[in-house]
XYZ file of C-alpha atoms in Angstrom:
471
model
C 101.924 122.965 105.362
C 103.355 121.107 102.393
C 107.031 121.092 101.484
C 108.463 121.429 98.020
C 109.383 117.953 96.744
C 113.069 118.881 96.436
C 113.179 119.896 100.116
C 111.310 116.866 101.462
C 112.786 113.760 103.115
C 110.978 110.576 101.989
C 109.458 108.379 104.696
C 110.954 105.043 103.640
C 109.482 103.238 106.658
C 105.961 104.230 105.746
C 106.542 103.256 102.117
C 107.946 99.878 103.178
C 104.874 99.157 105.307
C 102.642 99.443 102.240
C 104.543 96.635 100.538
C 102.796 95.603 97.318
C 99.609 97.506 97.979
C 98.941 100.425 95.671
C 98.566 103.858 97.207
C 94.909 103.797 96.185
C 94.406 100.474 98.005
C 96.015 101.845 101.150
C 93.883 104.978 101.035
C 90.738 102.893 100.607
C 91.710 100.565 103.476
C 92.356 103.514 105.809
C 89.025 105.099 104.882
C 87.254 101.797 105.574
C 88.940 101.559 108.978
C 87.972 105.148 109.755
C 84.377 104.442 108.762
C 84.126 101.805 111.497
C 84.851 104.621 113.949
C 82.381 107.031 112.412
C 85.178 109.069 110.838
C 85.406 110.313 107.256
C 88.998 111.522 106.726
C 88.807 111.684 102.936
C 92.182 109.999 102.472
C 93.148 109.482 98.839
C 96.130 108.128 96.884
C 97.623 111.603 96.498
C 97.698 112.054 100.268
C 99.400 108.676 100.721
C 101.964 109.651 98.086
C 102.678 112.950 99.838
C 103.132 111.208 103.204
C 105.582 108.707 101.732
C 107.503 111.385 99.849
C 107.728 113.547 102.980
C 105.902 116.420 101.334
C 103.212 116.343 104.013
C 102.896 114.677 107.403
C 99.695 112.835 108.396
C 97.366 114.567 110.815
C 97.056 113.222 114.347
C 93.898 111.321 113.367
C 95.467 109.847 110.241
C 98.598 108.854 112.163
C 96.400 106.874 114.519
C 94.730 105.142 111.560
C 98.110 104.224 110.030
C 99.386 102.812 113.317
C 96.252 100.737 113.852
C 95.997 99.502 110.280
C 99.602 98.377 109.905
C 99.865 97.167 113.491
C 103.197 98.913 113.999
C 104.496 101.640 116.263
C 104.824 105.266 115.213
C 108.591 104.800 115.220
C 108.404 101.731 112.960
C 106.328 103.753 110.487
C 108.602 106.789 110.598
C 105.817 108.841 112.180
C 107.672 109.724 115.372
C 110.042 112.205 113.782
C 109.478 115.955 114.169
C 108.132 117.523 111.011
C 109.267 120.815 109.523
C 105.763 122.129 110.110
C 106.030 121.314 113.806
C 109.620 121.436 115.084
C 109.962 120.045 118.609
C 109.441 122.419 121.497
C 112.684 124.183 122.320
C 114.267 123.051 119.057
C 117.204 125.383 118.307
C 116.326 125.240 114.621
C 112.782 126.524 115.158
C 113.617 130.204 114.493
C 115.395 129.304 111.258
C 112.522 127.071 110.210
C 110.141 129.929 110.884
C 112.256 132.238 108.780
C 112.337 129.648 106.001
C 108.560 129.583 105.995
C 107.794 126.275 107.712
C 106.533 127.402 111.110
C 102.818 127.232 111.845
C 103.029 129.664 114.764
C 104.582 133.153 114.959
C 108.146 133.316 116.332
C 108.658 133.900 120.025
C 109.573 137.358 121.287
C 113.032 136.102 122.299
C 113.656 134.949 118.739
C 112.619 138.340 117.343
C 114.996 139.994 119.742
C 117.802 137.705 118.648
C 117.310 138.009 114.893
C 115.681 141.448 114.694
C 112.048 142.553 114.624
C 110.230 141.232 111.570
C 113.190 139.189 110.366
C 111.490 135.916 111.226
C 108.198 136.595 109.493
C 106.952 133.498 107.742
C 108.179 133.416 104.171
C 104.819 132.362 102.729
C 104.651 132.400 98.958
C 105.788 135.931 98.239
C 108.727 137.008 96.103
C 111.989 135.585 97.402
C 110.316 132.839 99.460
C 111.914 130.032 97.458
C 115.382 131.559 97.702
C 114.900 132.091 101.429
C 113.960 128.458 101.949
C 116.955 127.232 99.977
C 119.341 129.461 101.910
C 118.079 128.384 105.311
C 117.812 124.686 104.449
C 121.385 124.742 103.205
C 122.511 126.471 106.392
C 120.848 123.921 108.672
C 121.312 120.858 106.455
C 123.562 118.876 108.784
C 121.612 119.737 111.930
C 118.256 118.974 110.325
C 119.471 115.559 109.154
C 120.472 114.748 112.708
C 116.878 115.217 113.841
C 115.844 112.017 112.050
C 118.457 109.871 113.814
C 118.033 108.126 117.144
C 119.674 109.617 120.232
C 122.881 107.548 120.147
C 123.218 107.816 116.383
C 122.647 111.570 116.598
C 125.399 111.840 119.216
C 127.774 110.018 116.874
C 126.713 112.329 114.068
C 127.494 115.334 116.282
C 131.012 114.029 116.908
C 131.609 113.503 113.211
C 130.262 116.973 112.434
C 132.529 118.573 115.052
C 135.504 116.815 113.495
C 134.440 117.996 110.053
C 134.170 121.576 111.278
C 137.721 121.382 112.630
C 139.440 119.259 109.985
C 137.361 119.820 106.837
C 138.026 116.978 104.414
C 141.291 116.101 106.124
C 142.559 112.835 107.578
C 140.678 113.144 110.881
C 137.301 113.486 109.156
C 138.064 110.587 106.851
C 138.983 108.414 109.827
C 135.685 109.253 111.523
C 133.718 108.369 108.400
C 135.532 105.052 108.025
C 134.691 104.241 111.648
C 131.046 105.027 110.915
C 131.067 102.574 107.987
C 132.694 99.920 110.174
C 130.103 100.412 112.925
C 127.177 100.245 110.502
C 128.594 97.013 109.084
C 128.948 95.433 112.523
C 125.424 96.375 113.656
C 123.573 96.063 110.353
C 122.078 92.613 110.793
C 120.636 93.341 114.248
C 119.382 96.849 113.404
C 116.056 97.620 111.685
C 116.908 98.476 108.068
C 115.073 101.808 108.175
C 117.459 103.007 110.887
C 120.480 101.902 108.870
C 119.080 103.636 105.799
C 118.538 106.923 107.618
C 122.017 106.930 109.118
C 123.836 105.863 105.945
C 121.971 108.551 104.032
C 122.968 111.191 106.575
C 126.663 110.372 106.289
C 126.609 110.070 102.531
C 125.224 113.615 102.398
C 128.245 114.704 104.442
C 130.627 112.956 102.041
C 128.851 114.532 99.079
C 129.358 117.954 100.652
C 133.038 117.221 101.285
C 133.468 116.268 97.645
C 131.989 119.625 96.641
C 134.715 121.354 98.616
C 137.358 120.354 96.037
C 139.458 117.858 98.020
C 143.023 117.154 96.968
C 143.704 114.543 94.293
C 144.952 112.148 96.958
C 141.925 112.702 99.236
C 139.224 112.451 96.567
C 139.552 108.672 95.957
C 139.336 108.022 99.714
C 136.064 109.962 99.877
C 134.786 108.077 96.829
C 135.403 104.791 98.641
C 133.531 105.946 101.763
C 130.671 107.159 99.569
C 130.725 103.766 97.862
C 130.365 101.810 101.095
C 127.561 104.106 102.268
C 125.794 103.752 98.905
C 126.162 99.983 99.195
C 124.555 100.083 102.645
C 121.720 102.200 101.259
C 121.174 99.598 98.545
C 121.058 96.671 100.946
C 118.789 98.534 103.366
C 116.463 99.684 100.581
C 115.979 96.086 99.470
C 115.326 94.945 103.045
C 112.700 97.707 103.206
C 110.947 96.290 100.137
C 112.192 98.762 97.528
C 114.311 96.702 95.071
C 114.390 99.369 92.347
C 115.849 102.002 94.671
C 118.238 99.342 95.949
C 119.516 98.779 92.423
C 119.991 102.529 91.917
C 122.084 102.856 95.100
C 124.141 99.788 94.218
C 124.771 101.071 90.692
C 126.227 104.202 92.289
C 128.336 102.097 94.646
C 129.625 100.048 91.717
C 130.618 103.164 89.760
C 132.559 104.433 92.785
C 134.277 101.061 93.214
C 135.165 100.926 89.516
C 136.439 104.506 89.537
C 138.786 103.766 92.447
C 139.569 100.153 91.446
C 138.553 99.145 94.974
C 138.259 95.354 94.861
C 136.697 94.813 98.290
C 133.952 97.370 97.624
C 133.329 96.207 94.066
C 133.180 92.572 95.107
C 130.721 93.304 97.899
C 128.509 95.360 95.587
C 128.413 92.668 92.903
C 127.512 90.084 95.541
C 124.630 92.187 96.836
C 123.427 92.901 93.310
C 123.495 89.141 92.692
C 121.441 88.530 95.833
C 118.794 91.053 94.811
C 118.611 89.672 91.284
C 118.111 86.197 92.744
C 115.319 87.230 95.098
C 113.553 89.199 92.382
C 113.344 86.254 89.980
C 116.426 86.838 87.801
C 118.723 83.869 88.607
C 120.668 83.990 85.336
C 121.532 87.634 85.971
C 122.403 86.743 89.574
C 124.848 84.122 88.297
C 126.442 86.552 85.844
C 126.832 89.244 88.513
C 128.503 86.848 90.963
C 130.948 85.710 88.294
C 131.627 89.267 87.104
C 132.398 90.242 90.683
C 134.982 87.471 90.946
C 136.651 88.664 87.753
C 136.911 92.195 89.194
C 137.688 91.621 92.884
C 140.734 89.397 92.436
C 142.648 90.858 95.406
C 139.794 90.780 97.969
C 139.919 87.716 100.253
C 136.323 88.255 101.409
C 135.033 88.594 97.849
C 136.844 85.358 96.983
C 134.592 83.586 99.529
C 131.353 85.540 99.310
C 131.014 85.698 95.528
C 131.364 81.927 94.928
C 128.728 81.442 97.653
C 126.383 83.782 95.761
C 127.266 81.975 92.538
C 126.319 78.681 94.180
C 122.882 79.939 95.186
C 122.206 81.282 91.696
C 123.323 78.003 90.107
C 121.093 76.070 92.507
C 118.114 78.234 91.588
C 118.822 77.326 87.959
C 118.919 73.633 88.894
C 122.613 73.139 88.059
C 123.902 70.723 90.718
C 127.413 70.438 89.323
C 127.940 74.218 89.159
C 126.492 74.573 92.662
C 128.831 71.996 94.184
C 131.808 73.497 92.370
C 131.053 77.030 93.601
C 130.476 75.850 97.176
C 133.783 73.966 97.079
C 135.600 77.123 95.931
C 133.941 79.120 98.729
C 135.062 76.535 101.313
C 138.639 76.523 100.041
C 138.828 80.340 99.966
C 137.409 80.542 103.485
C 140.320 78.452 104.731
C 142.745 81.252 103.859
C 140.492 84.131 104.933
C 142.162 86.352 107.590
C 140.459 86.403 110.980
C 139.235 89.987 110.527
C 137.363 88.863 107.408
C 135.411 86.348 109.508
C 133.942 89.022 111.779
C 130.179 89.160 112.217
C 129.855 92.173 109.974
C 127.725 92.546 106.902
C 131.013 93.269 105.120
C 132.630 90.046 106.344
C 131.931 86.338 105.874
C 131.565 84.483 109.138
C 131.902 80.713 109.342
C 128.147 80.171 109.830
C 127.559 81.515 106.337
C 129.064 78.403 104.728
C 126.354 76.003 105.981
C 123.767 78.776 105.658
C 124.400 79.242 101.928
C 124.691 75.479 101.428
C 121.342 74.829 103.120
C 119.594 77.243 100.761
C 121.350 75.753 97.742
C 120.296 72.203 98.485
C 116.699 73.057 99.246
C 116.510 74.720 95.835
C 118.053 71.570 94.336
C 115.318 69.545 96.045
C 117.793 67.693 98.252
C 116.156 67.957 101.684
C 118.550 65.562 103.386
C 121.545 67.747 102.494
C 119.701 70.851 103.679
C 119.038 69.135 106.989
C 122.754 68.388 107.336
C 123.602 72.078 107.262
C 120.685 74.211 108.428
C 120.089 73.071 112.046
C 123.626 74.205 112.957
C 122.880 77.618 111.431
C 119.655 77.945 113.410
C 121.357 76.981 116.678
C 124.157 79.496 116.105
C 121.799 82.377 115.381
C 119.380 81.440 118.163
C 122.154 81.707 120.760
C 123.591 85.003 119.480
C 123.149 88.187 121.498
C 123.321 91.922 120.879
C 124.924 93.033 117.652
C 125.749 89.400 116.838
C 122.054 88.679 116.358
C 120.793 88.305 112.806
C 116.988 88.002 112.851
C 116.755 87.979 109.065
C 119.170 85.059 108.727
C 117.451 83.338 111.656
C 114.183 83.427 109.761
C 115.651 82.497 106.364
C 117.359 79.419 107.801
C 114.008 78.328 109.226
C 112.366 78.781 105.822
C 115.071 76.541 104.316
C 114.444 73.875 106.952
C 110.655 74.160 106.665
C 110.851 73.800 102.882
C 113.045 70.706 103.231
C 110.417 69.114 105.492
C 107.716 69.905 102.959
C 109.806 68.243 100.252
C 109.681 65.128 102.461
C 105.902 65.566 102.822
C 106.220 66.317 106.524
C 103.607 69.035 106.221
C 102.892 69.702 109.889
C 106.595 69.974 110.763
C 107.143 72.271 107.796
C 104.346 74.530 109.016
C 105.596 74.484 112.597
C 109.106 75.572 111.593
C 107.773 78.021 109.015
C 105.579 79.643 111.653
C 108.630 80.337 113.812
C 110.083 82.231 110.839
C 106.908 84.327 110.692
C 107.267 85.024 114.413
C 110.719 86.473 113.781
C 109.497 88.386 110.743
C 106.700 89.992 112.770
C 109.326 91.656 114.985
C 111.944 92.252 112.290
C 110.370 92.472 108.820
C 112.739 92.332 105.860
C 112.002 91.721 102.192
C 113.980 88.508 101.681
C 112.080 86.762 104.488
C 108.786 88.028 103.085
C 109.562 86.605 99.646
C 110.812 83.254 100.909
C 107.821 82.884 103.247
C 105.539 83.594 100.325
C 107.281 80.848 98.326
C 106.695 78.403 101.174
C 103.046 79.436 101.289
C 102.701 78.749 97.559
C 104.323 75.319 97.990
C 101.736 74.538 100.678
C 98.855 75.146 98.256
C 98.214 71.419 97.609
C 98.040 70.806 101.354
C 95.450 73.353 102.441
C 93.210 70.546 103.686
C 95.763 70.032 106.446
C 94.856 72.416 109.303
C 98.476 73.378 109.968
C 98.945 74.368 106.325
C 95.812 76.491 106.329
C 96.884 78.131 109.591
C 100.250 79.026 108.057
C 98.617 80.500 104.961
C 96.205 82.471 107.143
C 99.126 83.944 109.077
C 100.858 84.718 105.816
C 97.781 86.536 104.529
C 97.468 88.504 107.767
C 100.901 90.049 107.337
C 100.839 89.974 103.549
C 98.954 93.238 103.113
C 101.909 95.141 104.538
C 104.585 93.633 102.295
C 103.538 91.548 99.328
């Protein structure tokens, strides 16, 4: 059965798969695929909207169509999670879900014995049903959120929840939440963004609840900072999932929390990420202003003093300003020299040494200086290709290849550009993120005059094959 919109959890993975298709176009494509199998599911845009908003879950037949059409696993599409209509067998929340009105089968005899005969009757739509749902959902909020996390992440969530039950909004809970933020930062670049989004959202809900419990004046700012970092992660992950508007909303929240607490590291990181999103969404002047505004705010953050000039350099390069680009890159290099070792960690919140040539390679390709790009980018590719585990960064791996491929095209080495660009598409196929999609699309547009070359046409064909899911 359908959920009320306020009680539903959006399926961000399914929404990200649609990319730039409209919901009507997706519905039509799924119906066409079904027709080839002699099926007539009657899928329409409203159904697609309800699936993405979490109001309804696709039927078994429609799940199969989604998996086949997008060429992704059920997990990658967010279709492997238990729904409220069908809690997993043996789920300890099943009796409560039945009482709240979400069960599709009558409660078991053991459950009636536990809660009292008739107490677990399905709420339906009668008087008091809405209140009943709200009461039960509030009671199981933390446990229900854990159902959408993977096994290891759910175990971590259990530990944090146990600490919260014992310590409330005290020091022990705050320490656990800070460790969660640190872990998400260290694993972000090697973890599918939908997983990061789900986990960051879960913990931000916990922080929001703690803030409702009237923490002390000394504890409240600490919780604001944790909420800020989690909101920042939500913003970055939302953009990687192809939802730049939601990303901007989350980052606006993160910025307000940083400003409220005068937290320079958080504020600097947020302004840098906002600059990156503005750049990738065609607003380079705004990207430049955001990077510079971040530097004016985050004066005491060593990492911001490196990262923000690097973002400024990319924005200046996109605007064609060579002098401003070189100046910003020089400031980033000088600031990196005094960056403490912990700031150079391979965390999304840090600035590792490989980032210096990585940012420079992008800058010079946008300044149409392929030789300079080729001085920097091969080292970046080698570093990322040899990384393992959490040190992997598939998105950066692919972006560096797009930089190199574009530099070859600028030298009219079309076949080499297509060869390197195709390796970026290989990475994207396994680890799709929005920035790689946009940069690959730019390379495809630059190849337009060369479509008579077989390699160029092959690249554009590959681009089109994956394009329906993102662009």
